[in-house]
Short mmCIF file of C-alpha atoms in Angstrom, two decimals:
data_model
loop_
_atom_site.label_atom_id
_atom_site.label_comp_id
_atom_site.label_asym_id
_atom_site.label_seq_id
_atom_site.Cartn_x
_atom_site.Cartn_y
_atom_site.Cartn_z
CA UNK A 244 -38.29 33.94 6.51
CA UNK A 245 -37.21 31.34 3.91
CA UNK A 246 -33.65 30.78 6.49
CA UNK A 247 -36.13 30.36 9.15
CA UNK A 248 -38.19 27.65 7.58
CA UNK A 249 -35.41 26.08 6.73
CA UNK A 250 -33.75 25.59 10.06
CA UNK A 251 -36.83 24.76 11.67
CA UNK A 252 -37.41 22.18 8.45
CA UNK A 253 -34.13 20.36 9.61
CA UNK A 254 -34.76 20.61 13.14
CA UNK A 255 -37.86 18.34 12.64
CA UNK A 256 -37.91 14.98 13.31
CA UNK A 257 -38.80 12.53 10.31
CA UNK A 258 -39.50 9.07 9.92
CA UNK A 259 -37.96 6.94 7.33
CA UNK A 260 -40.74 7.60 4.65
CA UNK A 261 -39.94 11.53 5.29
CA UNK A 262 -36.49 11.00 4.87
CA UNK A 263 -36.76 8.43 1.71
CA UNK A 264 -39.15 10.61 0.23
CA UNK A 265 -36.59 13.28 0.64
CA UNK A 266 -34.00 11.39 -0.73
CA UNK A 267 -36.52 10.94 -3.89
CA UNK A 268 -36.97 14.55 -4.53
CA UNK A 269 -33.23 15.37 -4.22
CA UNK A 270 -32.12 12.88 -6.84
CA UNK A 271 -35.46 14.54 -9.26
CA UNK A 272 -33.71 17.81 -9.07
CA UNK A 273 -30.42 16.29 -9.65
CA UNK A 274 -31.72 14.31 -13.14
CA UNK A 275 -32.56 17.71 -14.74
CA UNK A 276 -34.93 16.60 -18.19
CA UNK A 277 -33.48 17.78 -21.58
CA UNK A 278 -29.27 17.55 -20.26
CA UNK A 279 -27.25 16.86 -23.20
CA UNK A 280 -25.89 13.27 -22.81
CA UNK A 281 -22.94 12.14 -21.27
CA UNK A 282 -20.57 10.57 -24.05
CA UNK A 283 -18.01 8.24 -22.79
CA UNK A 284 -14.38 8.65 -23.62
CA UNK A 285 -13.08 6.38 -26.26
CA UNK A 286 -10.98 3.43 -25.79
CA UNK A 287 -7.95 4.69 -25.29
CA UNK A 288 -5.19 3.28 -28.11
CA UNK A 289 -2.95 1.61 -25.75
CA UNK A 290 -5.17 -0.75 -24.57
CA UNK A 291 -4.28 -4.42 -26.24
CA UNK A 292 -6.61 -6.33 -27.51
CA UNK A 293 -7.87 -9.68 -27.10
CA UNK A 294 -6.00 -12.61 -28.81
CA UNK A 295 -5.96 -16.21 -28.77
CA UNK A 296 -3.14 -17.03 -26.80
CA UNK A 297 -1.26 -20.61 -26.71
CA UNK A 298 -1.78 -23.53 -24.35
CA UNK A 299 1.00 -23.84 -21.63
CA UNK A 300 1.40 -26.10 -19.07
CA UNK A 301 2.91 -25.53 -15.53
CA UNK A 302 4.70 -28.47 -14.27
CA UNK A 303 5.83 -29.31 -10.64
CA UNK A 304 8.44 -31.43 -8.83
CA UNK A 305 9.13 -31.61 -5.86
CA UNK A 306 12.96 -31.49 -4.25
CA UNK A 307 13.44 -35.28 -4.58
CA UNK A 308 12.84 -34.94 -8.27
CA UNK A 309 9.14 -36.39 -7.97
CA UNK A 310 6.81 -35.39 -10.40
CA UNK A 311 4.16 -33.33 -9.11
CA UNK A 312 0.61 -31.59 -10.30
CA UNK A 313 0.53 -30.66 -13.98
CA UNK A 314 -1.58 -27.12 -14.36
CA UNK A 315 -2.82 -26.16 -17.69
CA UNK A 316 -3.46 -22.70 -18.83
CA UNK A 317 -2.77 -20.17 -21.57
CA UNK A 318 0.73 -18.46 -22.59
CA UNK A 319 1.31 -14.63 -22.32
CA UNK A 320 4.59 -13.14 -23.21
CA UNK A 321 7.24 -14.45 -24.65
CA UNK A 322 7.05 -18.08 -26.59
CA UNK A 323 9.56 -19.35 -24.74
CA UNK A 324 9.64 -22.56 -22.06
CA UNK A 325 11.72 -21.86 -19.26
CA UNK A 326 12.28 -23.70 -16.29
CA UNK A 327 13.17 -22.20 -12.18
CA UNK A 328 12.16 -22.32 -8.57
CA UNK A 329 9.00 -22.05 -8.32
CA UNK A 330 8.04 -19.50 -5.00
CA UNK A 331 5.05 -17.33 -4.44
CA UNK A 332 4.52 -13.95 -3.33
CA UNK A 333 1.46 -12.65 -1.61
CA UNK A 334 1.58 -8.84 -2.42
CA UNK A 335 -1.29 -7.45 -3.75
CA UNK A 336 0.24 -5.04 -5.40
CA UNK A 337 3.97 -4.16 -6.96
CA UNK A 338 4.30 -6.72 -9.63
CA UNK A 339 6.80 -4.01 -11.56
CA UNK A 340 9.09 -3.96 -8.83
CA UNK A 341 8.64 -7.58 -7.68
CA UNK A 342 9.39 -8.96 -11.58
CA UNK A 343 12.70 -6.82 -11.68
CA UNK A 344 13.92 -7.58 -8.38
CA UNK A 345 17.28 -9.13 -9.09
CA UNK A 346 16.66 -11.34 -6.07
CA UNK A 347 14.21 -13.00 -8.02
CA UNK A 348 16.84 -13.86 -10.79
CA UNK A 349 16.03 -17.78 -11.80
CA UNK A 350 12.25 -18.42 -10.22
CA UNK A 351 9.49 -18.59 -11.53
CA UNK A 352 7.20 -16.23 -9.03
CA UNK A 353 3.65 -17.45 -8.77
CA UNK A 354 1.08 -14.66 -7.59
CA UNK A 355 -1.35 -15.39 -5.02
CA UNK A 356 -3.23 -12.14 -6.26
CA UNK A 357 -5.65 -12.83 -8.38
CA UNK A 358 -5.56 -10.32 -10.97
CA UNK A 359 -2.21 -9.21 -12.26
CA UNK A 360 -1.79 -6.64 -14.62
CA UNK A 361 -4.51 -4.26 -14.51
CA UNK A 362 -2.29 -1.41 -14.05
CA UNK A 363 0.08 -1.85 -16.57
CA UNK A 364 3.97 -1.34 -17.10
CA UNK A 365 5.44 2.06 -16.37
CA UNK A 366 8.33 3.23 -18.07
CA UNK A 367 12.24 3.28 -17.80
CA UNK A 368 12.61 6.75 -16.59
CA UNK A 369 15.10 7.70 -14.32
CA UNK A 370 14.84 10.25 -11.23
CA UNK A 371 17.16 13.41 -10.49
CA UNK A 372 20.14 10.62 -9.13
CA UNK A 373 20.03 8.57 -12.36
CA UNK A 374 18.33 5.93 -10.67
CA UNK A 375 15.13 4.07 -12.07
CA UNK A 376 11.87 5.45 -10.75
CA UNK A 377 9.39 2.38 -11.50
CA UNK A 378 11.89 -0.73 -11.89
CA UNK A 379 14.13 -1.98 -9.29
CA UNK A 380 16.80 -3.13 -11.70
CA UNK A 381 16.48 -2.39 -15.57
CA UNK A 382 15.35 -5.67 -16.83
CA UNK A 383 12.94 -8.40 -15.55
CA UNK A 384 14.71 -10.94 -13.39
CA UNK A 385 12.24 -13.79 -12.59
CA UNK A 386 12.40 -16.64 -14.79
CA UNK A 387 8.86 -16.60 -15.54
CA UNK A 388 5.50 -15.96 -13.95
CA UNK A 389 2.40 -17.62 -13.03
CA UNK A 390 -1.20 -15.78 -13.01
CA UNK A 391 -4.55 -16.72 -12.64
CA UNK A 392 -5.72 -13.86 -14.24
CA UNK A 393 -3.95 -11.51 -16.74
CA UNK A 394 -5.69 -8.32 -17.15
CA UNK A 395 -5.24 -7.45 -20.80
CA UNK A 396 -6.38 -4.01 -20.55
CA UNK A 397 -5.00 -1.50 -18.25
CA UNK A 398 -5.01 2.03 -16.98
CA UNK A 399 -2.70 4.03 -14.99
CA UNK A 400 -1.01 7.70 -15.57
CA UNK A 401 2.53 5.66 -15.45
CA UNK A 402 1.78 2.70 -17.60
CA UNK A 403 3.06 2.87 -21.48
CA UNK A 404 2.72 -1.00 -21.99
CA UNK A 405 1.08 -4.10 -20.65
CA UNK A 406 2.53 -6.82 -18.72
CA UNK A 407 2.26 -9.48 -21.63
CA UNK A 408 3.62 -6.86 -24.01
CA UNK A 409 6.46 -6.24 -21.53
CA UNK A 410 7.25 -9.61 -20.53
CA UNK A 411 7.00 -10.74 -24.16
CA UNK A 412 10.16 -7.44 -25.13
CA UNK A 413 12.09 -9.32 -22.21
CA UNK A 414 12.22 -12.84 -23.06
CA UNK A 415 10.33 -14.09 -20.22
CA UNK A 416 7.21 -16.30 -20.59
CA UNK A 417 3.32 -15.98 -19.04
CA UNK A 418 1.10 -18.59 -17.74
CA UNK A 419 -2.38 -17.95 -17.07
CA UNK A 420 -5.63 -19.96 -16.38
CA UNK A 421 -4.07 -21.97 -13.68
CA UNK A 422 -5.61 -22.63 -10.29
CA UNK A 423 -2.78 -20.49 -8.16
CA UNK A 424 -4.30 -21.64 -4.97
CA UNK A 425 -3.72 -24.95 -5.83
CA UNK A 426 0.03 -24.44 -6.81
CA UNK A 427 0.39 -22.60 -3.67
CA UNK A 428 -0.88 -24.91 -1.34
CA UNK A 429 1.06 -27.67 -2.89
CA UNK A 430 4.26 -25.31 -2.71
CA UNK A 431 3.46 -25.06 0.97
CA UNK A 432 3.08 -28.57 1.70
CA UNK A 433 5.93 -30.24 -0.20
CA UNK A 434 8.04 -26.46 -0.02
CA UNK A 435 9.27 -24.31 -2.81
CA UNK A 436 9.85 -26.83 -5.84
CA UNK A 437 11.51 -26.98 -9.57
CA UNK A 438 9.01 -26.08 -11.86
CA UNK A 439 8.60 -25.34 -15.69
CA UNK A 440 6.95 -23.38 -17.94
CA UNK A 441 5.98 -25.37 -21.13
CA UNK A 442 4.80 -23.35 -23.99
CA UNK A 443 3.06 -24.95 -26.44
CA UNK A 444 3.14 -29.43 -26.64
CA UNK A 445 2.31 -30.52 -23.57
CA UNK A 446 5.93 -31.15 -21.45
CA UNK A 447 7.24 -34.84 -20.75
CA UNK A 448 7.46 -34.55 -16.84
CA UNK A 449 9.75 -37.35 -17.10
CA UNK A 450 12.28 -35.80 -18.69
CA UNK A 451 14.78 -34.95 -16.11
CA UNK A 452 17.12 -32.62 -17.83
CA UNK A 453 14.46 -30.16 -18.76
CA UNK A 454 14.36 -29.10 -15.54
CA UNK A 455 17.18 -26.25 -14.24
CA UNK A 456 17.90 -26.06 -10.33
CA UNK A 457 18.86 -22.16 -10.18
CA UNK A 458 19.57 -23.38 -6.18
CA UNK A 459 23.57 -24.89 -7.40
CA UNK A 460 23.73 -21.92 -9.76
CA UNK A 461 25.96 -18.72 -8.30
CA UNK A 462 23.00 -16.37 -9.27
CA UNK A 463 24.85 -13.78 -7.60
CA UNK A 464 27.23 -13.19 -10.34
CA UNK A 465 24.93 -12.66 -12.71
CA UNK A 466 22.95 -9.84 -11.17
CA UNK A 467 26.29 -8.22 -9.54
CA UNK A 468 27.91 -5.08 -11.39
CA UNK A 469 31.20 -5.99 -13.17
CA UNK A 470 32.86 -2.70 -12.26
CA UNK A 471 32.38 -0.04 -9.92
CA UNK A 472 29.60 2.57 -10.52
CA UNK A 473 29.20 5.58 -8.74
CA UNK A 474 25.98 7.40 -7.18
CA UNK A 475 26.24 11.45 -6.05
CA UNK A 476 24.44 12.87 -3.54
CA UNK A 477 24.69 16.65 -2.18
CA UNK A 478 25.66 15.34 1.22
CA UNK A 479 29.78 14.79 2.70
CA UNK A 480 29.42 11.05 3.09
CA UNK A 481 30.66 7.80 1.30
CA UNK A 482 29.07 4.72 0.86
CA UNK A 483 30.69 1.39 -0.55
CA UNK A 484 28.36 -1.03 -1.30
CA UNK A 485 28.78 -4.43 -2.27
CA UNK A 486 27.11 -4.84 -4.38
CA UNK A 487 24.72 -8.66 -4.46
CA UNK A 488 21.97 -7.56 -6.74
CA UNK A 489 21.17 -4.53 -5.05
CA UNK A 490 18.02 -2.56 -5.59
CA UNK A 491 17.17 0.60 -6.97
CA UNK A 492 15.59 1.91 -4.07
CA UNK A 493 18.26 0.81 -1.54
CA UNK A 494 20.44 3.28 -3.75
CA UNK A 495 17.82 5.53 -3.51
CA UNK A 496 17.34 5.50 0.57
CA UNK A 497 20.90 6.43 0.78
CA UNK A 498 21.28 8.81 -1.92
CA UNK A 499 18.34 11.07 -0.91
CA UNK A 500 19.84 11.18 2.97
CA UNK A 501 22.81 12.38 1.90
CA UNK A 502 25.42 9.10 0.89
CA UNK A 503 27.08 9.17 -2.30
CA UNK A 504 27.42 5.74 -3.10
CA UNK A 505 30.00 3.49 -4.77
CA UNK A 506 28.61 0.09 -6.02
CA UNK A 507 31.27 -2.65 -6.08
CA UNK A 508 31.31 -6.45 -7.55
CA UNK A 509 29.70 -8.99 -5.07
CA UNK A 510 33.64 -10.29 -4.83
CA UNK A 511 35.35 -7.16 -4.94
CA UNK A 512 38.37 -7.52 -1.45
CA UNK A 513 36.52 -4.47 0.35
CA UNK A 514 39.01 -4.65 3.04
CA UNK A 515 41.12 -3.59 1.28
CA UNK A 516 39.70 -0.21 0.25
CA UNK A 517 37.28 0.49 3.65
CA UNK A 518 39.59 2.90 4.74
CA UNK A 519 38.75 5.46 1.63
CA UNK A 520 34.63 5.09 3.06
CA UNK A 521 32.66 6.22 6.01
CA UNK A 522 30.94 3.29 5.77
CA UNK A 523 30.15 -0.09 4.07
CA UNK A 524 26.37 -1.82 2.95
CA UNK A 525 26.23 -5.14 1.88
CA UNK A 526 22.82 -5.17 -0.61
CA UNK A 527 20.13 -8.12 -0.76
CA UNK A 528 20.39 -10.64 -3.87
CA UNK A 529 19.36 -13.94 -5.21
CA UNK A 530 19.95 -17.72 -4.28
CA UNK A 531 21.87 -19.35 -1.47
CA UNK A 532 24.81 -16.94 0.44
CA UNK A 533 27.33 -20.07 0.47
CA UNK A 534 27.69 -19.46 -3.11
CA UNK A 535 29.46 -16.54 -2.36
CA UNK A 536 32.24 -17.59 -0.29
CA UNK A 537 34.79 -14.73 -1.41
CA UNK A 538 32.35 -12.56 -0.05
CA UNK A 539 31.90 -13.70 3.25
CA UNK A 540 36.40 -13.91 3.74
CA UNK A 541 36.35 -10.25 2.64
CA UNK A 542 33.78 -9.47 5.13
CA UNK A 543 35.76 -11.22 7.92
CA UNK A 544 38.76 -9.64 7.10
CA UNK A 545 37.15 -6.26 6.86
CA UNK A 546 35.56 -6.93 10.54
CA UNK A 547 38.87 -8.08 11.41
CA UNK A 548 41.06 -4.85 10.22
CA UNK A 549 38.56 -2.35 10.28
CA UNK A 550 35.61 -0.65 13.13
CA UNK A 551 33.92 0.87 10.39
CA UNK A 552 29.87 0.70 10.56
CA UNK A 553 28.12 -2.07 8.36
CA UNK A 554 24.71 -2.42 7.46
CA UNK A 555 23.37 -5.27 5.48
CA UNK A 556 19.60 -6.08 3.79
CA UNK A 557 18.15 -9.69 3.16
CA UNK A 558 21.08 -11.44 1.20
CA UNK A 559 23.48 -9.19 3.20
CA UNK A 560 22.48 -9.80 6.34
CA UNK A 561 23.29 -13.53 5.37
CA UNK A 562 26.62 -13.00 4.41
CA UNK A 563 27.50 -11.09 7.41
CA UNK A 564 26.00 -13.56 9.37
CA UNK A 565 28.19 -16.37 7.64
CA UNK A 566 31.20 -14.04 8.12
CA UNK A 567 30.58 -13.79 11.81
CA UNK A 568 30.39 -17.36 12.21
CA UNK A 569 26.71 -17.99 12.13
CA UNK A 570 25.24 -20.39 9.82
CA UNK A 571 22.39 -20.05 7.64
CA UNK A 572 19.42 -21.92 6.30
CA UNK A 573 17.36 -22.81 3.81
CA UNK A 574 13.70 -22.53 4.38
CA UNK A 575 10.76 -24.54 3.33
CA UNK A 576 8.84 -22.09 0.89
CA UNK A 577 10.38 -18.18 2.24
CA UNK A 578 8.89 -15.24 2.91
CA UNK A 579 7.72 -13.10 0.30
CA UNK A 580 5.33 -10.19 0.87
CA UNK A 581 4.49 -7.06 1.93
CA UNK A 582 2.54 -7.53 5.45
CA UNK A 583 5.40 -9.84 6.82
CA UNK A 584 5.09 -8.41 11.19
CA UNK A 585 8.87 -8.34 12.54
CA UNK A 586 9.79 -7.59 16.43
CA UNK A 587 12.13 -5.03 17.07
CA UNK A 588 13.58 -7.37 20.21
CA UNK A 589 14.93 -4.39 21.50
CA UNK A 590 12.08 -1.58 21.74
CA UNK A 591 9.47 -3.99 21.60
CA UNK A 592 8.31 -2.66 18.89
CA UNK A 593 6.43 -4.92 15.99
CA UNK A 594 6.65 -3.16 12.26
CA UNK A 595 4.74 -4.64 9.13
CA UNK A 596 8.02 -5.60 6.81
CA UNK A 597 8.34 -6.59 3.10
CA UNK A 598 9.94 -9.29 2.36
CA UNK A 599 11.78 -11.82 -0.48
CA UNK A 600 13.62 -14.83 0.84
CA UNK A 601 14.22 -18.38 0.75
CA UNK A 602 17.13 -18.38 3.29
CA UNK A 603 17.54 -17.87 6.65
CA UNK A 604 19.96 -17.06 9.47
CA UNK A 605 19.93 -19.98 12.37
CA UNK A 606 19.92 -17.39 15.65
CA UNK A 607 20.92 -20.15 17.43
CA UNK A 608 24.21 -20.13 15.63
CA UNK A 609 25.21 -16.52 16.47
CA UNK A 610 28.07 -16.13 18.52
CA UNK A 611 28.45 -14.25 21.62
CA UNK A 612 29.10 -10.49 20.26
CA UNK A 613 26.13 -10.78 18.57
CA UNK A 614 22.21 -10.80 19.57
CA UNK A 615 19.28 -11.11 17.72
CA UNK A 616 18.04 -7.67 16.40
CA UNK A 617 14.25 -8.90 14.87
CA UNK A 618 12.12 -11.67 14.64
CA UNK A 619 9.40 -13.02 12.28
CA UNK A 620 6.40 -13.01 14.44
CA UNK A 621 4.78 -15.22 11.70
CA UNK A 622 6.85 -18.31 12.02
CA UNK A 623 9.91 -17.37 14.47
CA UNK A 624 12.64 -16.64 11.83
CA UNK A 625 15.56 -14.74 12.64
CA UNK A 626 15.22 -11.53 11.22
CA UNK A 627 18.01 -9.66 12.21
CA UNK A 628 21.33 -9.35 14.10
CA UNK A 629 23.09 -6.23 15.88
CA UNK A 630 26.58 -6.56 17.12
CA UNK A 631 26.89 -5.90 20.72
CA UNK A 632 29.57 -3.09 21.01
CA UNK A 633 29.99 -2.12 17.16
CA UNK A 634 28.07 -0.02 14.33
CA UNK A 635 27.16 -3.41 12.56
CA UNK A 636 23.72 -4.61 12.19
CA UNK A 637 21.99 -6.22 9.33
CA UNK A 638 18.06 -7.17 8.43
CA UNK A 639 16.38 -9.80 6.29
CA UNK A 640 13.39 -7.63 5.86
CA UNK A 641 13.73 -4.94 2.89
CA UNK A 642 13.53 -1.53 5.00
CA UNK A 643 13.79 0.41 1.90
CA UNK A 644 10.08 -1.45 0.32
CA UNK A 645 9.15 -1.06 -3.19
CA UNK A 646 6.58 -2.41 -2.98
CA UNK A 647 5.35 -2.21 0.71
CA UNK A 648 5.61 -0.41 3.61
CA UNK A 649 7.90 2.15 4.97
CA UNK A 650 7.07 1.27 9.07
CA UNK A 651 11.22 0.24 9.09
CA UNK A 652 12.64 2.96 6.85
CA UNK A 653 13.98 4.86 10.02
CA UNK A 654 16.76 2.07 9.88
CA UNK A 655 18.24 3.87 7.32
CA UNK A 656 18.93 6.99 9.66
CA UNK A 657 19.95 4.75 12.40
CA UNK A 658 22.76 3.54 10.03
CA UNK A 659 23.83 7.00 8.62
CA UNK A 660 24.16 8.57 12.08
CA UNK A 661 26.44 5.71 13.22
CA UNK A 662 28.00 6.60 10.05
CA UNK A 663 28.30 10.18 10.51
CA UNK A 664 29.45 9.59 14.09
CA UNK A 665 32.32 7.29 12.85
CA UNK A 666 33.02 10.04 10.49
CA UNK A 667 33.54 12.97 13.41
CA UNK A 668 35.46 10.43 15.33
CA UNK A 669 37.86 9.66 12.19
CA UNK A 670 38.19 13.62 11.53
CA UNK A 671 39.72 14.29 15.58
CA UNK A 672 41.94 11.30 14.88
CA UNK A 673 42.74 12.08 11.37
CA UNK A 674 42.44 15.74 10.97
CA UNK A 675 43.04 15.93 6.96
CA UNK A 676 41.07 12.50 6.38
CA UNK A 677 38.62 13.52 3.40
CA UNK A 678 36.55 10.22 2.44
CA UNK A 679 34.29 12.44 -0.21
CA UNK A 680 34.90 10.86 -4.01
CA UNK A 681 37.28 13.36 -6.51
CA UNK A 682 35.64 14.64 -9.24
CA UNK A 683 38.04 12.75 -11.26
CA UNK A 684 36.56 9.46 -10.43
CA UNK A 685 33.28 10.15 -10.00
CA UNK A 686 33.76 11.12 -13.96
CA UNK A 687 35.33 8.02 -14.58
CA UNK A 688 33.09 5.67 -13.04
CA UNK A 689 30.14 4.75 -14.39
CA UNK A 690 26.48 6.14 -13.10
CA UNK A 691 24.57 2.60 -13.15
CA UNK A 692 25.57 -1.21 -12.78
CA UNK A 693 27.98 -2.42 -15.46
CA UNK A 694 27.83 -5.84 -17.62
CA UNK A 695 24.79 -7.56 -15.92
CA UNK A 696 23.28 -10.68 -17.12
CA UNK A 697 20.22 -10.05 -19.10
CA UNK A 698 19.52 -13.83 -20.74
CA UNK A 699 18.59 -16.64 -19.50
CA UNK A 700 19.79 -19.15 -21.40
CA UNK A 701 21.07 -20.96 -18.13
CA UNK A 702 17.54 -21.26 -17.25
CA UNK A 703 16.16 -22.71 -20.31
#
């Protein structure tokens, strides 16, 4: 009976007084009189506390050395004044990775988000290959950062410190309070600009030398590894990678397909040693790719000598650009996000990219062998090359994220089965060719990236 007068109950129709009267009644026997309050958890201890901070100023200046906008605001982090490129990003999220992205080594990375922080600092742990799980690189490579908003307080299951706490442990200075859309849309305008970070006295804007251009620095050799280190995977194949500033997480996409990886100097003569790899990938990194002209001669002489496939990311698809005979250049304020659309020229296919750059390759400059592979459906870019008869292809986009999307990781498997088909092709022609590291080296090498630049004195 009761089932029945149910059913028939909610087969009725009702008006909207019915149904908010409803409503009514089932929130009254939700609130049940005489519960036992609700207490809330206590502030957790690793939440920081409010503190006056400093004044800092941010200043501008534009690529003719013209003084531009002064912003004032409030120092987080370190006490230090430091001065960079200044570029923004417009990722919402993935200020970790971002911050230690050694292709951010010598800028001072303004966030168009306007809360930064909130979530904290994970820590410096390490996954099952000995790589870093949070951080793309183990130290913070921008020069500095700018905010709008700091959050002082965070929560996450990963965090163990907060961004001005970690920031301030790494030398690198905070400025918050300060109108980030204006900065932007000046950087926009005029184009990615010197800039400093002045803690403390307000900074003389006329005073040229206090103002470093990272842009005739060779950023590249700070963030390379000195010597080789060496990667293991439980797969048969061998990776050499050169090795520009590369990022955890390109190790990672390899490793967890099935490459052991070498890492080698950004100027190590690769040529020379192809012939012990199935296959080479030239990483992303910092600052302008005609810096690194021993690179790109060891690149042409390894295309020269050698059919073996190549694959390079955002700096690396530069280089093999300039070693192909392109020509590359520099952009007015880059790309860097996480919802960047690229065009996969040859499916048709459009996939949302991340992205970090200030450089570009001129299409128009790529010789015949060569087409374009992607292109920037924001602003036309080049954003890729493929070689017309050979396993080589590079991208300016970051297939391998963190942060961002994953829409272009497949081009990680399209790179590993031209590997693994150069392989089988090698093993008919050279039936006792074995390309897998010895034991021996793999114990003498070291597991992560040897000698890097952690200062930035050069930068002050």
């Amino acid at each position: 009976m009761l089932t029945r007068t149910l059913k028939e109950s909610a087969l009725k129709p009702r008006g909207l007084k019915g149904l908010l009267k409803t409503q009514i009644q089932s929130r009254h026997l939700a609130t049940v009189d005489g519960n036992i309050p609700r207490h809330m958890p206590t502030e957790p201890p690793h939440l920081s506390k409010q503190e006056s901070r400093e004044r800092a100023t941010f200043t501008l200046r534009d690529a003719s050395g013209k003084a531009g906008p002064i912003f004032h605001g409030n120092s987080f982090g370190a006490r230090v004044s430091r001065s960079g490129e200044s570029v923004f990003t417009t990722s919402l999220v993935g200020y970790p990775e971002s911050l230690t992205d050694p292709s951010y080594r010598g800028q001072l990375l303004v966030f168009t988000q306007p809360l930064i922080g909130n979530y904290g600092v994970p820590s410096s742990a390490r996954d099952e290959n000995g790589l870093l799980r949070y951080f793309e690189s183990p130290h913070i490579q921008a020069a500095g950062v700018v905010v709008a908003d700091i959050a002082e307080q965070y929560s996450h299951w990963t965090a163990v410190e907060s961004l001005g706490d970690w920031c301030t442990r790494e030398g690198v200075p905070i400025i918050s309070g300060v109108d980030t859309r204006g900065i932007v849309t000046y950087l926009r305008e005029i184009g990615s600009s010197l800039a400093r970070i002045t803690v403390g006295e307000e900074y003389d804007a006329d005073e040229d030398e206090a103002f470093i251009d990272p842009g005739g620095i060779n950023l590249v050799k700070a963030v390379s590894t000195k010597a080789p280190f060496h990667v293991s995977s439980s797969g048969d194949l061998h990776i050499a990678v050169i090795d520009c500033g590369v990022k955890e997480n390109i190790l990672r996409s390899l490793v967890s397909r099935g490459a052991s990886v070498t890492a080698f100097p950004y100027d190590y003569p690769i040529h020379k040693i192809a012939h012990h790899f199935d296959g080479i990938f030239i990483s992303n990194g910092p600052g302008d790719p005609t810096h690194c002209q021993d690179t790109v001669y060891h690149l042409r002489k390894l295309m020269d000598s050698n059919q073996i496939p190549i694959m390079g990311i955002c700096l690396g698809h530069q280089l093999l650009a300039l070693a192909a005979g392109a020509r590359t250049i520099k952009m007015k304020y880059g790309n860097r996000a996480h919802n960047i659309p690229a065009l996969d020229i040859t499916t048709g296919k459009c996939h949302i990219t991340s992205q970090n750059h200030g450089y570009a390759v001129d299409a128009a400059s790529l010789p015949s062998d060569w087409r374009e592979f992607f292109v920037n459906l924001n602003d036309g870019s080049n954003e890729g090359m493929i070689h017309k008869s050979r396993p080589i292809f590079s991208t300016q986009f970051h297939p391998e994220a963190r942060g961002g999307p994953l829409d272009s990781s497949y081009l990680f498997e399209m790179y590993l089965e031209n590997v693994q088909r150069f392989k089988k092709n090698q093993s008919i022609l050279q039936p006792t060719r074995d390309n897998r590291p010895s034991p021996l080296l793999v114990d003498m090498f070291a597991k992560e990236r040897v000698g890097v630049e952690t200062d930035f004195i050069k930068f002050a």
